[in-house]
Coordinates of C-alpha atoms in Angstrom, one line a residue:
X1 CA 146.6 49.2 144.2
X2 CA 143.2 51.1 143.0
X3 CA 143.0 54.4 143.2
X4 CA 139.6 56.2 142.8
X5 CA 139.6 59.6 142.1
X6 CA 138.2 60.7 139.0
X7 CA 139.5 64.2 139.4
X8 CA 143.0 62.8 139.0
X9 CA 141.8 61.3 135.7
X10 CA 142.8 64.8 133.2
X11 CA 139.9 64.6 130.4
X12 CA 138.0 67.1 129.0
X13 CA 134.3 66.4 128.9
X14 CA 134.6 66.7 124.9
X15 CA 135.2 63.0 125.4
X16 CA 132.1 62.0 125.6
X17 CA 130.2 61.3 122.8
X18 CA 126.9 61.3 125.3
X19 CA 127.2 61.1 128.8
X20 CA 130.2 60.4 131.2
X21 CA 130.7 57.4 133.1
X22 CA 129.7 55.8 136.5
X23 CA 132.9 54.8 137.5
X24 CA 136.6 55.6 136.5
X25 CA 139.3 53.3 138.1
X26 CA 142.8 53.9 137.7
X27 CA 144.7 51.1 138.1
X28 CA 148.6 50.7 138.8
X29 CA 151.2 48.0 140.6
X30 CA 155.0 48.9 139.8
X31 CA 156.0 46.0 141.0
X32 CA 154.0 44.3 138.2
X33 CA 154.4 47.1 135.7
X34 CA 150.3 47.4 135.2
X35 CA 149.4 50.6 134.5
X36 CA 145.9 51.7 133.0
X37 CA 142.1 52.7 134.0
X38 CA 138.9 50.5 134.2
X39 CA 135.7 52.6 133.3
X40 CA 132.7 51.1 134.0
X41 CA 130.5 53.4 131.7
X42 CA 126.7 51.7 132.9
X43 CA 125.8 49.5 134.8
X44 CA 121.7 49.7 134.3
X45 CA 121.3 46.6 132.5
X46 CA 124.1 44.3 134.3
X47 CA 127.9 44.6 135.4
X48 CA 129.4 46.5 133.1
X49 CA 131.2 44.1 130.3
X50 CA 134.2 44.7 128.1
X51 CA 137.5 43.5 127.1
X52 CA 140.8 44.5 127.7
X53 CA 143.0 46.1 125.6
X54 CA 146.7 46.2 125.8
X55 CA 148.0 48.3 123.9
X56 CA 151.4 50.9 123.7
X57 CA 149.6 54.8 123.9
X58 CA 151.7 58.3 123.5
X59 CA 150.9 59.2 126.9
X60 CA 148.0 58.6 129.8
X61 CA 145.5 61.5 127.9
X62 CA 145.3 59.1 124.8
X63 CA 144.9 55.7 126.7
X64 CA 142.2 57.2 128.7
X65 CA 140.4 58.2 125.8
X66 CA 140.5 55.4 124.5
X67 CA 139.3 53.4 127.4
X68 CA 136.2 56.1 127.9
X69 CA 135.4 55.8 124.2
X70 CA 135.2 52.1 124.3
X71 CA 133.6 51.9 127.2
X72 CA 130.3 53.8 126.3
X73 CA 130.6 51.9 123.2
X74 CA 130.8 48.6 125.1
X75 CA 127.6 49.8 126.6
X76 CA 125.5 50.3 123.4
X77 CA 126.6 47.2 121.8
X78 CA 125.8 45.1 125.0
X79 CA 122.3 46.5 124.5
X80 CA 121.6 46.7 121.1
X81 CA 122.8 42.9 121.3
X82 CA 119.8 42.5 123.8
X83 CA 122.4 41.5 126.6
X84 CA 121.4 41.8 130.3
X85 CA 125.1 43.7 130.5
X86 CA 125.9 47.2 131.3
X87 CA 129.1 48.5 129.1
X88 CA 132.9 48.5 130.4
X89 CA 135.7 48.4 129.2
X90 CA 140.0 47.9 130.8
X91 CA 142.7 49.5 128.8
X92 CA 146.0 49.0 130.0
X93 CA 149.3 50.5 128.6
X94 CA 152.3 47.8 127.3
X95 CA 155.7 48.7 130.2
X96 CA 158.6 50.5 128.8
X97 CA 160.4 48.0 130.4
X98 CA 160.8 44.4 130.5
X99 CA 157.9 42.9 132.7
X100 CA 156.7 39.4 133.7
X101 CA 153.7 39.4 131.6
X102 CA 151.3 36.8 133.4
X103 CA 152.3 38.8 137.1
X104 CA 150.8 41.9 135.2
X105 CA 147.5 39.9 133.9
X106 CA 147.2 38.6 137.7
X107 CA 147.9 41.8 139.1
X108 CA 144.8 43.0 136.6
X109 CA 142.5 39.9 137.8
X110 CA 143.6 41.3 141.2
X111 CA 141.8 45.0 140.2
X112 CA 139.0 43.6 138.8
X113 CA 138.6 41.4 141.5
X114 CA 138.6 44.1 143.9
X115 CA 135.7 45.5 142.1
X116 CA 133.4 43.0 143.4
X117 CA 131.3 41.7 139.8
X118 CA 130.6 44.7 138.9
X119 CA 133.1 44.8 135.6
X120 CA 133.2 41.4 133.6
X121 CA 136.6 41.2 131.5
X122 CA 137.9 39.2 128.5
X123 CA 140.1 39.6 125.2
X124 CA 140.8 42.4 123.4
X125 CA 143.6 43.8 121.0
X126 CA 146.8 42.7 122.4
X127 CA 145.5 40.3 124.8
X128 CA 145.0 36.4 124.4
X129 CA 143.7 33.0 126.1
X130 CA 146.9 33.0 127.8
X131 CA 146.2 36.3 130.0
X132 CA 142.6 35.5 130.7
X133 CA 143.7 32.8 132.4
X134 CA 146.2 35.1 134.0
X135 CA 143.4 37.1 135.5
X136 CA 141.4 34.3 136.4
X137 CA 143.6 33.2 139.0
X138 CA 143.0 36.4 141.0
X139 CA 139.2 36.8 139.9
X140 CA 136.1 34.8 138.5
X141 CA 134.5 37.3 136.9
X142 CA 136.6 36.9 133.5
X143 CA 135.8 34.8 130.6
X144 CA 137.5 34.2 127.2
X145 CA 139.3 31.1 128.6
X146 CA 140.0 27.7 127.5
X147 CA 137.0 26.3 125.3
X148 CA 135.4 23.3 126.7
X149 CA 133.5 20.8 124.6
X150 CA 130.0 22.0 123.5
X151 CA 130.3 25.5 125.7
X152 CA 131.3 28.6 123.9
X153 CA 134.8 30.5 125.4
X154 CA 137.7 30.8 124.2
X155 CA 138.9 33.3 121.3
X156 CA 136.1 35.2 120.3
X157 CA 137.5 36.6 117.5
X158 CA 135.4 34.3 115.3
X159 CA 132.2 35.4 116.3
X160 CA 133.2 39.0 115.9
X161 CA 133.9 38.0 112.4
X162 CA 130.7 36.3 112.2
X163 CA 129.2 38.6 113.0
X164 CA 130.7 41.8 110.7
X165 CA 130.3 39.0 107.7
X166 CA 126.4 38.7 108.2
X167 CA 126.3 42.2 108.5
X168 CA 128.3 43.0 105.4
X169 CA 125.7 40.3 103.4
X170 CA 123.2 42.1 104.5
X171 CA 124.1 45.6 104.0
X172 CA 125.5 45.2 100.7
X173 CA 122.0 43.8 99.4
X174 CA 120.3 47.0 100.5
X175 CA 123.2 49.6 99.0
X176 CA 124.2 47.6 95.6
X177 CA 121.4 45.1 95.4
X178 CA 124.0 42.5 94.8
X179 CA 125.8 39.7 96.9
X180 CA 129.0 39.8 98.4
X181 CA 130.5 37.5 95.1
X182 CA 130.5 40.1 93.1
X183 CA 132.0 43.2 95.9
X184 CA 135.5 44.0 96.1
X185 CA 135.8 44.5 100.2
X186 CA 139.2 46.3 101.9
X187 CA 140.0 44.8 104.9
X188 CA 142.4 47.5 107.0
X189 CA 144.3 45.0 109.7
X190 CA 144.8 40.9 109.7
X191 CA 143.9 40.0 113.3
X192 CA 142.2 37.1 114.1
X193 CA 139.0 38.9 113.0
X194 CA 140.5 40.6 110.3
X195 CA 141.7 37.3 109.2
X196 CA 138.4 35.5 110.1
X197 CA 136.1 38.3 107.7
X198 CA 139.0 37.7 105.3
X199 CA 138.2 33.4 104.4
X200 CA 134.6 34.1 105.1
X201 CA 134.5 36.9 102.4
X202 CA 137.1 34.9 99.8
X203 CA 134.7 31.5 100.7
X204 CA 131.4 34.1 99.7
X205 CA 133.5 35.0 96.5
X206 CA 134.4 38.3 97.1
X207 CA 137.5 39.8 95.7
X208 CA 139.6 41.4 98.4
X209 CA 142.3 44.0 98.9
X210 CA 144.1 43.9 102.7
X211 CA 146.2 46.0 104.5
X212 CA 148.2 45.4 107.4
X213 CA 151.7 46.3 109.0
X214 CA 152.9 42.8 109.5
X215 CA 154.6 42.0 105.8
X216 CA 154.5 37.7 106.7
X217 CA 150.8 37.9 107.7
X218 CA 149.9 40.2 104.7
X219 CA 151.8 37.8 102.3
X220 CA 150.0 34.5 104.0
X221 CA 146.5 36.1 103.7
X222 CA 147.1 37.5 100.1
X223 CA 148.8 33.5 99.1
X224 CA 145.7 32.2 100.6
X225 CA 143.1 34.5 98.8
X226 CA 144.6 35.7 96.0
X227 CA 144.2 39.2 97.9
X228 CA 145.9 42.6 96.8
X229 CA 148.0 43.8 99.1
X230 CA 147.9 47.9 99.9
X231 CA 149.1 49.6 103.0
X232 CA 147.1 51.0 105.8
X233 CA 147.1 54.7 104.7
X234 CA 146.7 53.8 100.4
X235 CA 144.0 51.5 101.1
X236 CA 141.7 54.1 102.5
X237 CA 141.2 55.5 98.9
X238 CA 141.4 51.6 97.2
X239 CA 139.2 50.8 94.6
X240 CA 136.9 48.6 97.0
X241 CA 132.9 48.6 96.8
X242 CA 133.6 47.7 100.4
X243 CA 136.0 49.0 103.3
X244 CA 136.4 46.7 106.4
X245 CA 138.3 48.6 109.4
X246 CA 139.4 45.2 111.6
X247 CA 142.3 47.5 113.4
X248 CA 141.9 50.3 115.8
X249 CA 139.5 53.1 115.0
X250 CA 139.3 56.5 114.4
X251 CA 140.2 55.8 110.8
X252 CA 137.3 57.9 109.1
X253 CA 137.2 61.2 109.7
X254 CA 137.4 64.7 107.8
X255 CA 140.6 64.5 106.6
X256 CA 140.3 60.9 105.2
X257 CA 136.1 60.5 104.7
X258 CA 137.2 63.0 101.2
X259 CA 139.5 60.0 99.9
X260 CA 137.1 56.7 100.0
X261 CA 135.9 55.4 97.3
X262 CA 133.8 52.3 98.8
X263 CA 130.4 53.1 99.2
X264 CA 129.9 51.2 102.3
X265 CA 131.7 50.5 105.4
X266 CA 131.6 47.2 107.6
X267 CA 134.2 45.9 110.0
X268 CA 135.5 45.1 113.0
X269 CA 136.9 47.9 114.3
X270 CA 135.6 49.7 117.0
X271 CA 135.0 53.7 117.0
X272 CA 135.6 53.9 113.3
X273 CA 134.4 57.3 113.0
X274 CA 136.6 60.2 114.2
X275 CA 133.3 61.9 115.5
X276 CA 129.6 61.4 115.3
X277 CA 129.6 64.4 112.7
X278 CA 131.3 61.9 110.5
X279 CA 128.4 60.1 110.0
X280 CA 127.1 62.9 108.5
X281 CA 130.0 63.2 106.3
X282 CA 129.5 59.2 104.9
X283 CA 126.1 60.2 104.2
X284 CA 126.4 63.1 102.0
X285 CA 128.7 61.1 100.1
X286 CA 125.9 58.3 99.7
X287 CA 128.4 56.2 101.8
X288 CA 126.4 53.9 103.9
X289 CA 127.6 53.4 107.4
X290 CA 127.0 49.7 109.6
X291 CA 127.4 51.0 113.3
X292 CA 130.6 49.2 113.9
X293 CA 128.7 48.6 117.5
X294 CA 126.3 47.1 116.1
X295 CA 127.5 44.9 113.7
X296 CA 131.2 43.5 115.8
X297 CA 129.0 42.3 118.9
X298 CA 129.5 38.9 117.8
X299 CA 132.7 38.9 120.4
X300 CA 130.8 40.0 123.1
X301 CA 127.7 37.6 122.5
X302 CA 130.8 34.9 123.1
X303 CA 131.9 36.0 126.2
X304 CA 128.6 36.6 127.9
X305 CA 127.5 32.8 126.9
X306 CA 130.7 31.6 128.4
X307 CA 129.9 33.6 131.5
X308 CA 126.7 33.0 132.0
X309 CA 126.5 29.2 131.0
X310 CA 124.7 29.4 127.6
X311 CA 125.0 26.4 125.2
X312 CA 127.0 27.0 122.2
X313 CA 124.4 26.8 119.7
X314 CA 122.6 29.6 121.6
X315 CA 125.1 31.7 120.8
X316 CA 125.5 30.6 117.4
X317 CA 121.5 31.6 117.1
X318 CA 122.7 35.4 118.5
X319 CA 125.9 35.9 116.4
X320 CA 123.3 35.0 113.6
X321 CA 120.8 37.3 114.4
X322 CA 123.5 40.2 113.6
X323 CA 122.4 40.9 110.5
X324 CA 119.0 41.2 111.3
X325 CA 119.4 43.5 114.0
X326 CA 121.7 45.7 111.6
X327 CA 118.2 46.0 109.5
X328 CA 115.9 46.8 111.9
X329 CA 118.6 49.9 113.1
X330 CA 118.7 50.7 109.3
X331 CA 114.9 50.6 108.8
X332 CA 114.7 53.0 111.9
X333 CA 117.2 55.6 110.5
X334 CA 115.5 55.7 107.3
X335 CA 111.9 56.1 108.9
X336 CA 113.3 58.7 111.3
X337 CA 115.9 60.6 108.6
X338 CA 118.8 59.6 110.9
X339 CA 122.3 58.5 110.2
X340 CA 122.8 55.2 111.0
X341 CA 124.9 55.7 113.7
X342 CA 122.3 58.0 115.3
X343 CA 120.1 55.8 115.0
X344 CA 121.9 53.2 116.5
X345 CA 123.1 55.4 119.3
X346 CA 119.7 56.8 119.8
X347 CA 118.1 52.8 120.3
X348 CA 120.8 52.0 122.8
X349 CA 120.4 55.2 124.9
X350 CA 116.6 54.3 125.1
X351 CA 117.7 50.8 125.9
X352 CA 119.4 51.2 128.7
X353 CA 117.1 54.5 130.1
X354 CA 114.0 52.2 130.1
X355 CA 116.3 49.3 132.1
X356 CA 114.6 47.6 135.0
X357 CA 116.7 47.1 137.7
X358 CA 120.1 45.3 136.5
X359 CA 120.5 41.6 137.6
X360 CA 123.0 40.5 140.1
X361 CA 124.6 38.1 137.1
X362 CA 127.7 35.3 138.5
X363 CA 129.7 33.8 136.9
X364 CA 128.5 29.9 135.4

């Protein structure tokens, strides 16, 4: 079912936003309708973590840009979050056709399986609880299952959320010199983290705007929060202090970096910026930039306690460290007259160069 040539893989080394990957792993079983690519991007500090995203793409050159983009992001965050975890990342494409959709999350735990620990998987967008479990009949080295009392798994949506929230606190304190209560945030996409950033900003008393293509889940969260409803393109330019990406990413670039008018930018996407000259563009505009690597890790910090037997409140004590770590990155790219996302890329590169050897990690 694997194949393993990454000269079949057709992308052009403009992907990469630093260096390529170790590994890239096609995956496909027609009889199951899977079809996708596993790219393990590091493995220096651990097997390489990351979710998996399921997701409907135009054609094989975007989902594998995708999956190479989120990969070497996987592997940044897992470092800056102090995890002993190399970066990975699964993105599979949503059949055509009708398909039995737990045969194609077994016939994924059945890839990763083959790959012998050396990728850990768990939820992304478009998967759930559901196809974890899927996958975990075929392979243990899986998490985002079933919560069981007092250990963290499950969704870890929340944490992400968490996570992004603690960030936002902090960052808007440094840009406005205010707290969030009196910030008007945009929040592009109602997820579950989406969602999640949405109660925690309303219960901090900030005003919010939302935006997502689902009319019912727009309605529920603007009932709710007394939230303004915009859609996904309009609320780019809102009138927000505050603009939350909690969809997919590449949502700021040079065509729509010209049309913001929040002055900084938190969420939960991942890959918000088109390109890393974007962050140049947010900072001539006095736009300040949270590393959306940086500040979403809360998921990850979820799924590495539930795999490697931490207590809950230990990663409660790491999801609220997030903020924090957001500081130190932005007190570097102040003393070093970086972006913040060089900066943040720039830590994480030296992270992972000055590994040790990586740990043999199995599953709790």
């Amino acid at each position: 079912m694997l194949r393993h040539s990454w000269e079949k893989i057709m992308v052009q080394p403009a992907t990469f936003t630093a260096c390529p990957p170790e590994r890239v792993i096609p995956i496909e079983s027609r009889a199951a309708g899977l079809n996708g690519v596993i790219v393990l991007h590091s493995t220096r500090l651990g097997p390489a973590a990351g979710g998996c995203r399921f997701w409907r793409y135009d054609d094989s050159g975007a989902l594998h840009k995708d999956a190479l983009r989120l990969a070497e992001g996987m592997a940044y965050k897992n470092a800056l979050a102090d995890l002993r975890l190399g970066g990975g990342k699964a993105v599979l494409a949503v059949p055509d056709r009708p398909y039995d959709r737990a045969k194609l999350f077994e016939a994924f735990g059945q890839a990763v399986r083959e790959l012998a620990g050396d990728y850990v998987t768990a939820e992304d967008v478009g998967t759930t609880v559901e196809d974890m479990a899927a996958v975990r009949r075929n392979t243990m080295h899986v998490a985002g299952l079933v919560k069981k009392p007092g250990q963290p798994g499950g969704d870890p949506s929340p944490w992400t959320a968490r996570g992004v929230f603690l960030s936002m606190q902090v960052a808007a304190r440094r840009h406005f010199g205010t707290g969030l209560q009196d910030l008007t945030v945009a929040v592009q996409g109602l997820g579950n983290v989406g969602s999640g950033l949405c109660a925690l900003l309303h219960e901090a008393g900030a005003k919010l705007i939302v935006a997502e293509p689902r009319p019912g889940v727009a309605a529920h969260i603007a009932c709710l929060y007394g939230a303004e409803i915009m859609n996904k393109d309009a609320i780019l330019s809102a009138q927000a202090d505050i603009f939350a990406p909690c969809a997919l990413g590449g949502v700021l670039d040079h065509r729509t970096i010209p049309t913001l008018r929040a002055k900084l930018i938190c969420g939960g996407a991942n890959n918000i910026l088109g390109s890393p000259e974007d962050g140049e563009r947010l900072a001539e505009r006095d736009v300040l930039y949270a590393p959306d690597y940086v500040v979403n890790a809360g998921g990850i910090i979820n799924v590495a306690g539930e795999y490697l037997g931490w207590s809950s409140e230990e990663v409660a004590r790491r999801v609220g460290e997030t903020g924090e770590r957001l500081a130190r990155i932005l007190d570097y790219a102040g003393r070093e007259g970086l972006t913040p996302g060089d900066a943040a890329d720039r830590l994480a590169r030296k992270a992972i160069a000055g590994a040790r050897a990586p740990l043999a990690l199995q599953p709790a």
